[in-house]
Structure formats: structure tokens, C-alpha cells
Amino acid sequence: MEAPALQSEQQQPRRTLASNGLVAHAPVDEIQGSHSPCHRVDGGDSKDGEASGYSIPELPQDIWRHIHSLMPMDEAARAACLSHAFLSSWRCYPKLDLNRRTLWSKACSENLSCRIDNILRNHSGIGLKILRLDLRSRHIPFPCIDKWLQVSVTPGIEELTLLLHKKYKLPCSLLSDGVRSTIRSLQLDYCIFHPMLDLGPLRSLTILRLSHVHITGEELECLLSNSLVLEHLDLNDCKELTFLRIPSVLLQLSYLSVIGCWDLQVIENKASNLSSLTLIGEVSKLSLGETSQMKCLGLRRENVVCYARANLPSIMPNLETLELGSWSEVNTPMLPTKFLNLKHLAIQINGETLSPSYDYFSMVSFLDASPSLETWWLDVSQEDMKHESIFGGSSHLRQLPERHNAHRLKSFEVIGFSSAKGLVELTWCIVKSAISLEQLTLDTLCGNGRCFDPWDKICCSVSNAVLEEAFRGVEAIRKYIEDEVPPTAKLIVLEPCPLCHGTTVDYDR
């Protein structure tokens, strides 16, 4: 059933719009009322359909509520403004996503606060399952936030996302026993949160995301110990964390992401079913416990490429996806150990801090060790190519013995392809051995130096040295790679700016 169309300004009943404090496409003065910015007028004595010229069928209230719950929030709000049937069900509308975008992108902070206040005052809190509040504004006073949360965070809520001001202290009392019984997803951004042992069990919590949250290792451990069905834990830039202990009682925890917690020194995991881990940052002690079930791993640290090749095959034999980021590397060793199940590999090496003696060709060890590899993404972007060029010395290309074939590799992509001899050799070797290759993408400028808009023909600036090396990379592709690409594969070469500096070559052979 379609929501009733909005009436003209002359026809719209001021009392109904103002009573709901709503939202998209309704006139500001109608929403706010004529007496004060937060004026609320309750009621509505006109019959449904009088202004629009048609009647709405009589249906049980639970059916109206179900129909209303299926509408997007802005449409549900407009329907509540115009219909008594939907006005009452608005008080039980199950999903509220309140932010500057949904409440008018040009609204000032004071008006935003006023609109949120009106909406929540007209919502009973009953039936609310999903609440997302984006309150990242210094102009929204803390008493307002306290009041809004007390009204809206009630037993029955399943998903709670609070993007708050970093100095706001979230009261633990918000997580009452009724709330703890039903909440499944909790995301907190920019706030202070100090859960203690007496918090009580969060019986349904499966997803926990904390970003820029002031919480200590002891407090987080208390929270985790009370979340026995937790499956997904995401920590981002929590500055007070110095250690992370994951208790063994979290039998269902499968996903862990720790990014930018720079003071974190110790990670101890005792959860036995962890299968996906992302860790960006150095820790002095990393104890992952049982790792045989690990399928997805993302690491960013010094010399991580060499570390991964030397250590991971034996401790994580079931890895399927591996993402590595490094700013300093030593050559990758050739070893007998194998990644028998690895399907997707992504490696990013910061070329600006990479030693000129580093041999890109050493990464062929991953090709040799990964018989199931299907996709390989490699980013070796750098401003100043200091490695030996294929045009500066011997043109002899190293290769793996013929028995080492990448039988399943379908896609290989290089960002920042240059004329570095080791990189050309690596690419040539992959093309020669990947008998199932479907696409080879070589980007010589890592996306830079090209027109953002083909009609404007305006390029972002790049140095002459970068452009010159990009053209040398293109020449290396034409001389050593192009003719080796099998006819069943597509070769995509992204040259310097196709409109201003060159052309984009798309070989579909």
C-alpha cells in the first residue's frame, strides 16, 4: 500500500505535522510549529482521506502497524503526518535512524536536536527494535542525550548504534536487564563506557563494535565475559586499551578486528572458534590460541610478508584469504611449506620506505606455495622508483621450474606497476605459469594522474619522475608481458592519464 501523498501547504493540518516533528520534505515552519522551535501540538481531528479526497479501508490496528513498519523511515513519517491509522502506529515504529542526513542535511545543530526531541517524544519506545542515533555535535547538550536514550532504549530493542560526542559518558544503567535480554548488536562511537562486573549478562549480544571509545582492558574483559553468544568483535582506535583478553567462554566468537589501538601491547585469545582476524598495529605479545580454524587473516606490521610466508602455513593450514600490509620488508624465502587452501591473496607494501635492495621476485614464493590461489592483488606504489630497472641491466628473466604451475589463478592485479626488474619478472612468471588466468590488470599510476571527469579534462598533478617511470612501466609491459598473455585472458594496462598523457590500453584477445 502506498503512503498517502503530501498535501499542499494550505491543506496540510499544522497540528498533525507538528505533533510528529517530522521530517523529510515537510516545511520547516510546519514541523516546528508557530510558537517555539520545539513546539508540539498533539491530536488531529480530521478524518483520514478528507483532504486527499479518498477513504482508507478499515483494517485491524496490527495490520496497519505491520504495513507501516515495512515503509522506509521518511515515508513512514510522512504517512503518520497525514493519516490517523499511521499516526498511532508511529508510536510503535520499529526502526529509527536519526542523523543530519535523514532529518535534513542543512539543519543546524539546534534544529537537529529539536527534531530528534519531537520524534522521540512522540514515540512510545514500545516496539522499537533498531535505533541509530548520530549525535556527533558539540551543540547537543548531554541532558538531551540522557533523556532520549532513557525513552528509546527499552526492553525489546535488538540493534543500538550510538555515534556520540567523545566526552559523553554512557551510563551502564542504560543496559537494563530487559535490554540486555534482547539486544543483538551494539555499536558505540566516541564516548566513555565503563562496564563493571555487576553489569549482568547480555544474553543475545552477537555483534559488538567500539570505535574511539574510552574503555580499559579490564572493563572490556568484563563486558566480554558477560556476552556469551558474541560472534563479532570490532575495536577501532580505543586509546585506553593496553591489553585484550578474550575468554574461553566465547565459544561462538568467529570474527575479531583490531585497528588503530596503538597502545595495545598484549592480545590473548582463548576463544576456540576464531576464523577471521584483522590486526593493524604492533603488539609485543600475540597469543591466538587454537588457530587451525582460521580462514581469513589480515595483518599490517613490519616485515609481515616474510613473517606470513615463514610461519602461517604450519599454524593456520586452513587459511583461505590472506591480506598483508607492510612498510618495511626483507625478501620472502622459498620454503617447502604450503598454503593448501589459500584462494585470495592481497599484499600492500609501502614503496616509500622499502629498501632498494628488496627483490619483488621473491614474492613468487607465494605462487609456489599456493596451489589453490584464485586471486592475487598486489600494491607496490611508490613515488620514486629506486630499484634496478629492467632496462638498466640484464634482460634475462628469472622463472620458476615448469612443474610449478598456478593451476587455478584467475586474476592478478598490480597497483603501481613499474619497470623494476623483480616486479617485471614476477609478473612474467605468473603469466607463464597461470594456465587458468582470465584477467591481468597492470596499473602504472595507482589511479593517480588521470582525469576525474572526462568532460573537464583536468588531471591531478604528478611529478615528472612518476610520469616517466609510468611510461617505462608501460614499455616493459609491451616488451616482456604483452605477448606472453594467453589468448583466453584479458590484459588491462592503465597508463598515465588517457586524455592528457597517453591512452588506456584494453587488450581483449
Coordinates of C-alpha atoms in Angstrom, one line a residue:
M1 CA 0.0 0.0 0.0
E2 CA 1.4 3.4 -1.0
A3 CA 1.8 6.1 1.6
P4 CA -0.7 9.0 1.0
A5 CA 0.8 11.9 -1.0
L6 CA 1.7 15.0 0.9
Q7 CA -0.9 17.8 0.7
S8 CA -0.2 21.3 -0.3
E9 CA 1.0 23.8 2.4
Q10 CA -2.5 25.3 2.5
Q11 CA -4.2 21.9 3.1
Q12 CA -1.7 20.4 5.5
P13 CA -3.1 20.2 9.0
R14 CA -0.5 22.1 11.1
R15 CA -1.3 20.2 14.3
T16 CA -0.5 16.7 12.7
L17 CA 2.8 17.7 11.2
A18 CA 3.9 19.5 14.4
S19 CA 2.9 16.6 16.6
N20 CA 5.2 14.2 14.9
G21 CA 8.2 16.6 14.5
L22 CA 8.8 15.1 11.0
V23 CA 10.9 15.1 8.6
A24 CA 11.9 14.9 5.0
H25 CA 10.1 17.2 2.5
A26 CA 7.8 18.8 5.1
P27 CA 8.1 22.6 5.5
V28 CA 10.3 23.7 8.4
D29 CA 7.7 26.0 9.9
E30 CA 5.1 23.3 9.8
I31 CA 7.3 20.8 11.6
Q32 CA 8.4 23.3 14.3
G33 CA 5.1 24.9 14.9
S34 CA 4.5 28.6 15.3
H35 CA 5.2 29.1 19.0
S36 CA 8.7 27.8 19.5
P37 CA 11.3 25.7 17.7
C38 CA 10.3 22.7 19.7
H39 CA 6.6 23.3 19.8
R40 CA 4.4 20.2 19.8
V41 CA 0.7 20.1 19.2
D42 CA -1.0 16.7 19.8
G43 CA -4.1 15.3 18.3
G44 CA -5.6 15.6 14.9
D45 CA -9.4 15.8 14.5
S46 CA -9.8 15.5 10.7
K47 CA -10.9 12.2 9.3
D48 CA -8.4 10.2 7.2
G49 CA -8.8 10.9 3.5
E50 CA -10.9 14.1 3.8
A51 CA -8.2 16.4 2.4
S52 CA -6.9 13.9 -0.2
G53 CA -10.4 13.1 -1.5
Y54 CA -10.5 9.3 -0.9
S55 CA -11.0 7.0 2.0
I56 CA -8.7 4.4 3.6
P57 CA -10.2 0.9 4.2
E58 CA -10.9 -0.2 7.8
L59 CA -8.2 -2.7 8.9
P60 CA -7.2 -4.0 12.3
Q61 CA -4.6 -2.0 14.1
D62 CA -2.0 -4.7 14.0
I63 CA -2.2 -4.9 10.2
W64 CA -1.7 -1.1 9.9
R65 CA 1.3 -1.4 12.2
H66 CA 2.8 -4.1 10.1
I67 CA 2.3 -2.1 6.8
H68 CA 3.8 0.9 8.5
S69 CA 6.8 -1.0 9.7
L70 CA 7.7 -2.0 6.1
M71 CA 8.0 1.6 5.0
P72 CA 11.3 3.5 5.0
M73 CA 11.5 5.9 7.9
D74 CA 10.9 9.1 5.9
E75 CA 7.9 7.6 4.1
A76 CA 6.5 6.2 7.4
A77 CA 6.9 9.7 9.0
R78 CA 5.0 11.4 6.2
A79 CA 2.3 8.8 6.4
A80 CA 2.0 9.4 10.1
C81 CA 1.6 13.1 9.4
L82 CA -1.4 12.5 7.1
S83 CA -3.2 9.5 8.5
H84 CA -4.7 8.7 11.9
A85 CA -4.2 5.0 11.1
F86 CA -0.5 5.5 10.8
L87 CA -0.2 8.2 13.4
S88 CA -0.9 5.8 16.2
S89 CA 1.3 3.1 14.7
W90 CA 4.2 5.6 14.5
R91 CA 4.4 5.4 18.3
C92 CA 5.5 1.7 17.8
Y93 CA 7.5 2.2 14.6
P94 CA 10.4 -0.4 14.8
K95 CA 13.3 1.4 13.2
L96 CA 14.6 4.9 13.9
D97 CA 17.7 6.2 12.0
L98 CA 18.2 9.8 13.3
N99 CA 21.0 11.9 11.8
R100 CA 21.6 15.1 9.9
R101 CA 21.0 13.4 6.6
T102 CA 17.7 11.8 7.4
L103 CA 16.4 14.9 9.3
W104 CA 17.6 17.5 6.7
S105 CA 21.2 17.8 5.7
K106 CA 21.1 21.6 6.0
A107 CA 19.6 21.7 9.5
C108 CA 21.7 23.5 12.2
S109 CA 22.6 21.5 15.3
E110 CA 19.9 23.3 17.4
N111 CA 17.2 22.3 14.9
L112 CA 18.5 18.8 14.7
S113 CA 18.3 18.5 18.4
C114 CA 14.8 19.8 18.3
R115 CA 13.6 17.4 15.6
I116 CA 15.1 14.4 17.4
D117 CA 13.4 15.6 20.6
N118 CA 10.0 15.8 18.9
I119 CA 10.3 12.4 17.2
L120 CA 11.3 10.6 20.3
R121 CA 8.7 12.3 22.5
N122 CA 6.0 11.1 20.0
H123 CA 7.4 7.6 20.0
S124 CA 6.4 5.4 23.0
G125 CA 9.6 3.3 22.8
I126 CA 7.4 0.2 22.6
G127 CA 8.2 -1.9 19.6
L128 CA 11.4 -0.1 18.8
K129 CA 13.9 -2.7 17.6
I130 CA 16.5 -0.7 15.8
L131 CA 17.8 2.7 17.0
R132 CA 20.6 4.6 15.3
L133 CA 21.5 8.0 16.7
D134 CA 24.2 10.1 15.1
L135 CA 24.8 12.9 17.7
R136 CA 28.3 13.9 16.9
S137 CA 27.8 17.5 17.7
R138 CA 29.1 19.7 20.4
H139 CA 25.9 21.7 20.4
I140 CA 23.7 18.8 21.6
P141 CA 23.6 19.0 25.4
F142 CA 24.2 15.8 27.4
P143 CA 20.9 16.1 29.3
C144 CA 19.1 15.7 26.0
I145 CA 21.1 12.6 25.1
D146 CA 20.3 11.1 28.5
K147 CA 16.6 11.8 28.1
W148 CA 16.5 10.4 24.6
L149 CA 18.2 7.2 25.5
Q150 CA 16.0 6.6 28.5
V151 CA 12.9 7.0 26.3
S152 CA 14.1 4.9 23.4
V153 CA 16.4 2.2 24.7
T154 CA 13.7 -0.1 26.2
P155 CA 13.3 -3.9 26.5
G156 CA 12.8 -5.4 23.1
I157 CA 15.5 -3.4 21.3
E158 CA 17.7 -5.5 19.1
E159 CA 20.2 -3.1 17.5
L160 CA 21.6 0.0 19.1
T161 CA 24.1 2.3 17.3
L162 CA 25.2 5.5 19.1
L163 CA 27.6 7.9 17.4
L164 CA 28.2 10.3 20.3
H165 CA 30.4 13.1 21.4
K166 CA 33.7 11.8 22.7
K167 CA 33.2 13.3 26.2
Y168 CA 29.8 11.8 26.7
K169 CA 29.7 9.1 29.5
L170 CA 27.4 6.3 28.6
P171 CA 25.6 5.1 31.7
C172 CA 25.7 1.4 32.3
S173 CA 22.2 1.6 33.7
L174 CA 21.0 2.1 30.1
L175 CA 21.6 -1.7 29.7
S176 CA 18.8 -2.8 32.0
D177 CA 18.0 -6.4 32.4
G178 CA 15.3 -6.2 29.8
V179 CA 17.5 -4.5 27.3
R180 CA 20.4 -7.0 27.9
S181 CA 18.0 -9.8 27.2
T182 CA 17.1 -8.7 23.6
I183 CA 19.9 -6.5 22.3
R184 CA 21.8 -8.3 19.5
S185 CA 24.1 -5.6 18.1
L186 CA 25.8 -2.7 20.0
Q187 CA 27.9 -0.1 18.2
L188 CA 29.4 2.8 20.2
D189 CA 31.4 5.6 18.6
Y190 CA 33.1 8.5 20.5
C191 CA 32.1 8.1 24.1
I192 CA 33.2 6.9 27.6
F193 CA 32.0 3.5 28.6
H194 CA 32.9 1.8 31.9
P195 CA 31.1 -1.6 32.2
M196 CA 31.8 -3.4 35.5
L197 CA 31.4 -6.9 36.7
D198 CA 27.9 -6.3 38.1
L199 CA 26.6 -5.3 34.6
G200 CA 24.9 -8.7 34.1
P201 CA 24.7 -11.0 31.1
L202 CA 23.9 -9.7 27.7
R203 CA 22.1 -12.9 26.6
S204 CA 21.6 -12.1 22.9
L205 CA 24.5 -9.9 22.0
T206 CA 26.2 -11.2 18.9
I207 CA 27.9 -8.1 17.4
L208 CA 30.0 -5.5 19.4
R209 CA 31.6 -2.6 17.7
L210 CA 33.6 0.0 19.7
S211 CA 35.2 2.9 17.9
H212 CA 37.1 5.8 19.7
V213 CA 35.6 4.5 23.0
H214 CA 37.3 5.2 26.3
I215 CA 37.4 1.7 27.8
T216 CA 40.1 -0.1 29.7
G217 CA 41.3 -3.7 29.2
E218 CA 39.7 -4.8 32.5
E219 CA 36.4 -3.2 31.6
L220 CA 36.3 -4.7 28.1
E221 CA 37.1 -8.1 29.7
C222 CA 34.1 -7.7 32.0
L223 CA 31.9 -6.9 29.0
L224 CA 33.1 -9.8 27.0
S225 CA 32.7 -12.2 29.9
N226 CA 29.0 -11.2 30.1
S227 CA 28.5 -11.7 26.3
L228 CA 28.5 -15.5 26.0
V229 CA 27.0 -15.7 22.5
L230 CA 29.2 -13.0 20.9
E231 CA 30.2 -13.7 17.3
H232 CA 31.7 -10.5 16.0
L233 CA 34.1 -8.1 17.9
D234 CA 35.3 -4.9 16.2
L235 CA 37.7 -2.5 18.0
N236 CA 38.9 0.7 16.4
D237 CA 41.2 3.4 17.9
C238 CA 40.3 2.6 21.5
K239 CA 43.2 4.5 23.1
E240 CA 43.0 3.2 26.7
L241 CA 43.3 -0.4 25.7
T242 CA 46.7 -1.8 26.7
F243 CA 45.7 -5.5 26.6
L244 CA 42.9 -7.5 25.1
R245 CA 41.9 -10.8 26.8
I246 CA 39.3 -12.9 25.1
P247 CA 37.9 -15.5 27.5
S248 CA 37.4 -19.2 26.5
V249 CA 33.6 -18.9 27.3
L250 CA 33.1 -17.1 23.9
L251 CA 32.6 -20.3 22.0
Q252 CA 30.8 -18.6 19.2
L253 CA 33.3 -15.8 18.5
S254 CA 34.4 -16.1 14.9
Y255 CA 35.4 -12.6 13.9
L256 CA 37.9 -10.2 15.5
S257 CA 39.1 -6.9 14.1
V258 CA 41.6 -4.6 16.0
I259 CA 42.6 -1.5 14.1
G260 CA 44.5 1.6 15.4
C261 CA 44.6 0.7 19.1
W262 CA 48.2 1.9 19.2
D263 CA 48.8 1.4 22.9
L264 CA 47.7 -2.2 22.8
Q265 CA 50.6 -4.4 23.8
V266 CA 49.0 -7.8 24.5
I267 CA 46.4 -9.9 22.8
E268 CA 45.4 -13.2 24.4
N269 CA 42.7 -15.2 22.7
K270 CA 41.2 -18.3 24.3
A271 CA 38.1 -18.4 22.1
S272 CA 38.4 -21.7 20.2
N273 CA 36.4 -21.0 17.1
L274 CA 38.0 -17.8 15.8
S275 CA 38.1 -17.9 12.0
S276 CA 38.6 -14.3 10.9
L277 CA 41.2 -11.9 12.3
T278 CA 42.3 -8.4 11.3
L279 CA 45.1 -6.8 13.2
I280 CA 46.6 -3.4 12.2
G281 CA 49.3 -2.4 14.6
E282 CA 52.2 -3.8 16.5
V283 CA 51.7 -5.8 19.7
S284 CA 54.5 -7.2 21.9
K285 CA 52.6 -10.4 22.6
L286 CA 50.2 -12.1 20.3
S287 CA 48.7 -15.3 21.6
L288 CA 45.9 -16.6 19.3
G289 CA 45.4 -20.0 20.9
E290 CA 43.8 -22.5 18.6
T291 CA 44.3 -21.3 15.0
S292 CA 43.6 -24.3 12.9
Q293 CA 40.1 -23.0 12.0
M294 CA 41.4 -19.6 10.9
K295 CA 40.2 -18.9 7.3
C296 CA 40.6 -15.1 6.9
L297 CA 43.6 -13.2 8.2
G298 CA 44.6 -9.5 7.8
L299 CA 47.8 -8.3 9.3
R300 CA 49.6 -4.9 8.9
R301 CA 53.1 -4.7 10.5
E302 CA 56.8 -4.5 9.7
N303 CA 58.2 -7.5 7.6
V304 CA 54.8 -9.1 7.7
V305 CA 55.1 -10.6 4.2
C306 CA 58.2 -12.6 5.1
Y307 CA 56.6 -13.5 8.5
A308 CA 53.5 -14.8 6.9
R309 CA 55.3 -17.0 4.4
A310 CA 57.6 -18.4 7.0
N311 CA 55.1 -19.0 9.9
L312 CA 51.5 -19.2 8.8
P313 CA 51.3 -22.4 6.7
S314 CA 52.1 -24.5 9.7
I315 CA 49.9 -22.7 12.3
M316 CA 47.0 -21.7 10.0
P317 CA 46.7 -24.6 7.5
N318 CA 43.1 -23.7 6.5
L319 CA 43.6 -20.1 5.5
E320 CA 41.5 -19.1 2.5
T321 CA 42.0 -15.3 2.5
L322 CA 45.2 -13.5 3.4
E323 CA 45.7 -9.7 3.4
L324 CA 49.1 -8.3 4.3
G325 CA 50.3 -4.7 4.7
S326 CA 53.9 -3.7 5.3
W327 CA 56.1 -0.6 5.3
S328 CA 59.4 -2.5 5.5
E329 CA 60.3 -5.9 4.1
V330 CA 63.0 -8.4 3.7
N331 CA 63.0 -10.9 0.8
T332 CA 60.4 -13.7 1.0
P333 CA 62.0 -17.1 1.4
M334 CA 61.4 -20.1 -0.7
L335 CA 60.1 -22.8 1.6
P336 CA 58.6 -26.3 1.3
T337 CA 55.5 -25.4 3.4
K338 CA 52.3 -24.8 1.6
F339 CA 49.1 -22.8 1.8
L340 CA 47.0 -25.6 0.5
N341 CA 43.6 -23.8 0.9
L342 CA 44.6 -20.2 0.2
K343 CA 42.3 -18.7 -2.5
H344 CA 42.7 -15.0 -2.2
L345 CA 45.9 -13.1 -1.5
A346 CA 46.3 -9.3 -1.1
I347 CA 49.7 -7.7 -0.4
Q348 CA 50.4 -4.0 0.1
I349 CA 54.0 -2.8 0.5
N350 CA 54.8 0.9 1.1
G351 CA 57.3 1.7 -1.6
E352 CA 58.4 4.9 0.0
T353 CA 60.0 3.1 3.0
L354 CA 61.0 -0.1 1.1
S355 CA 64.8 -0.7 0.7
P356 CA 66.1 -0.6 -2.9
S357 CA 67.6 -4.0 -2.3
Y358 CA 64.2 -5.6 -1.8
D359 CA 63.6 -8.2 -4.5
Y360 CA 59.9 -8.2 -5.7
F361 CA 60.5 -11.5 -7.4
S362 CA 60.9 -13.2 -4.0
M363 CA 57.1 -13.0 -3.6
V364 CA 56.9 -15.7 -6.2
S365 CA 57.3 -18.0 -3.2
F366 CA 53.5 -17.4 -2.5
L367 CA 52.7 -18.6 -6.0
D368 CA 54.8 -21.7 -5.4
A369 CA 53.2 -22.4 -2.1
S370 CA 49.5 -21.8 -3.0
P371 CA 48.1 -24.4 -5.4
S372 CA 44.5 -23.2 -4.8
L373 CA 45.2 -19.5 -5.3
E374 CA 42.5 -17.8 -7.5
T375 CA 43.1 -14.0 -7.0
W376 CA 46.2 -12.0 -6.2
W377 CA 46.1 -8.3 -5.6
L378 CA 49.5 -6.5 -5.2
D379 CA 50.0 -2.8 -4.3
V380 CA 53.7 -1.7 -4.6
S381 CA 53.0 2.0 -5.3
Q382 CA 55.9 4.4 -4.8
E383 CA 56.8 8.0 -5.8
D384 CA 60.5 7.4 -6.5
M385 CA 61.4 4.0 -8.1
K386 CA 64.9 3.2 -6.7
H387 CA 65.0 -0.5 -7.7
E388 CA 67.0 -1.9 -10.6
S389 CA 65.1 -1.3 -13.8
I390 CA 64.6 -4.0 -16.4
F391 CA 66.1 -1.5 -18.9
G392 CA 69.2 -0.8 -16.9
G393 CA 70.9 -4.2 -16.8
S394 CA 70.5 -7.8 -17.8
S395 CA 67.3 -8.6 -19.7
H396 CA 67.4 -12.2 -18.7
L397 CA 64.2 -13.1 -16.7
R398 CA 64.2 -15.5 -13.8
Q399 CA 61.4 -18.1 -13.6
L400 CA 60.1 -21.0 -11.6
P401 CA 60.7 -24.6 -12.8
E402 CA 57.9 -25.6 -15.1
R403 CA 56.4 -28.0 -12.6
H404 CA 55.3 -25.1 -10.5
N405 CA 52.0 -24.0 -12.2
A406 CA 49.4 -21.8 -10.7
H407 CA 46.6 -24.0 -12.0
R408 CA 43.7 -22.0 -10.5
L409 CA 44.9 -18.4 -10.6
K410 CA 42.3 -16.4 -12.5
S411 CA 43.1 -12.8 -11.6
F412 CA 46.3 -10.9 -10.9
E413 CA 46.4 -7.2 -10.4
V414 CA 49.3 -4.9 -9.7
I415 CA 48.9 -1.3 -8.5
G416 CA 51.9 0.9 -9.1
F417 CA 53.5 -1.4 -11.8
S418 CA 56.9 -0.1 -12.7
S419 CA 59.9 -1.2 -14.7
A420 CA 61.6 -2.7 -11.6
K421 CA 63.3 -5.9 -12.8
G422 CA 62.0 -8.0 -10.0
L423 CA 58.4 -6.9 -10.5
V424 CA 58.5 -7.5 -14.2
E425 CA 60.0 -10.9 -13.6
L426 CA 57.3 -11.7 -11.0
T427 CA 54.5 -10.7 -13.5
W428 CA 56.1 -12.6 -16.4
C429 CA 56.4 -15.7 -14.2
I430 CA 52.8 -15.5 -13.2
V431 CA 51.6 -15.1 -16.8
K432 CA 53.7 -18.0 -17.9
S433 CA 52.5 -20.4 -15.1
A434 CA 48.9 -19.3 -14.6
I435 CA 47.2 -21.6 -17.0
S436 CA 43.7 -20.5 -15.9
L437 CA 44.4 -16.8 -16.0
E438 CA 41.3 -14.8 -17.0
Q439 CA 42.4 -11.2 -16.3
L440 CA 45.7 -9.4 -15.8
T441 CA 45.5 -5.7 -14.7
L442 CA 48.6 -3.6 -14.5
D443 CA 48.1 0.0 -13.2
T444 CA 51.2 2.1 -13.7
L445 CA 49.9 5.1 -11.8
C446 CA 47.9 3.6 -8.9
G447 CA 44.8 5.5 -10.0
N448 CA 46.5 8.9 -9.9
G449 CA 47.2 11.3 -12.8
R450 CA 44.0 10.6 -14.6
C451 CA 41.1 12.9 -15.3
F452 CA 38.4 12.7 -12.7
D453 CA 35.8 13.8 -15.3
P454 CA 36.4 13.1 -19.0
W455 CA 34.5 16.2 -19.9
D456 CA 36.5 18.5 -17.8
K457 CA 39.9 17.1 -18.9
I458 CA 41.5 18.1 -15.6
C459 CA 44.3 15.9 -14.3
C460 CA 45.6 15.8 -10.8
S461 CA 49.2 16.7 -10.7
V462 CA 52.0 14.1 -10.6
S463 CA 55.7 14.6 -10.7
N464 CA 57.7 14.2 -13.9
A465 CA 59.7 11.4 -12.3
V466 CA 56.4 9.5 -11.6
L467 CA 55.2 10.0 -15.2
E468 CA 58.5 9.0 -16.7
E469 CA 58.5 5.8 -14.6
A470 CA 54.9 5.1 -15.5
F471 CA 55.8 5.2 -19.2
R472 CA 58.8 2.9 -18.6
G473 CA 56.4 0.5 -16.9
V474 CA 54.1 0.6 -20.0
E475 CA 57.1 -0.1 -22.2
A476 CA 58.2 -3.0 -20.0
I477 CA 54.7 -4.5 -20.4
R478 CA 54.8 -4.2 -24.1
K479 CA 58.2 -5.7 -24.4
Y480 CA 58.1 -8.5 -21.8
I481 CA 54.5 -9.2 -20.8
E482 CA 52.0 -8.5 -23.6
D483 CA 53.0 -11.3 -26.0
E484 CA 53.0 -13.8 -23.1
V485 CA 49.4 -13.3 -22.1
P486 CA 47.3 -16.3 -23.2
P487 CA 44.5 -15.6 -25.8
T488 CA 41.9 -16.6 -23.2
A489 CA 42.9 -13.8 -20.8
K490 CA 42.2 -10.1 -20.8
L491 CA 45.1 -7.7 -20.4
I492 CA 44.2 -4.3 -19.0
V493 CA 47.0 -1.7 -18.9
L494 CA 46.2 1.5 -17.1
E495 CA 48.6 4.1 -18.5
P496 CA 49.1 7.7 -17.4
C497 CA 46.0 9.9 -17.9
P498 CA 44.3 8.5 -21.1
L499 CA 43.2 12.0 -22.2
C500 CA 46.2 14.1 -21.2
H501 CA 49.3 11.9 -21.1
G502 CA 48.5 8.8 -23.0
T503 CA 45.9 6.1 -23.6
T504 CA 44.3 3.3 -21.7
V505 CA 45.0 0.0 -23.5
D506 CA 42.4 -2.7 -23.0
Y507 CA 43.6 -5.9 -24.7
D508 CA 40.7 -8.3 -25.1
R509 CA 42.4 -11.1 -27.0

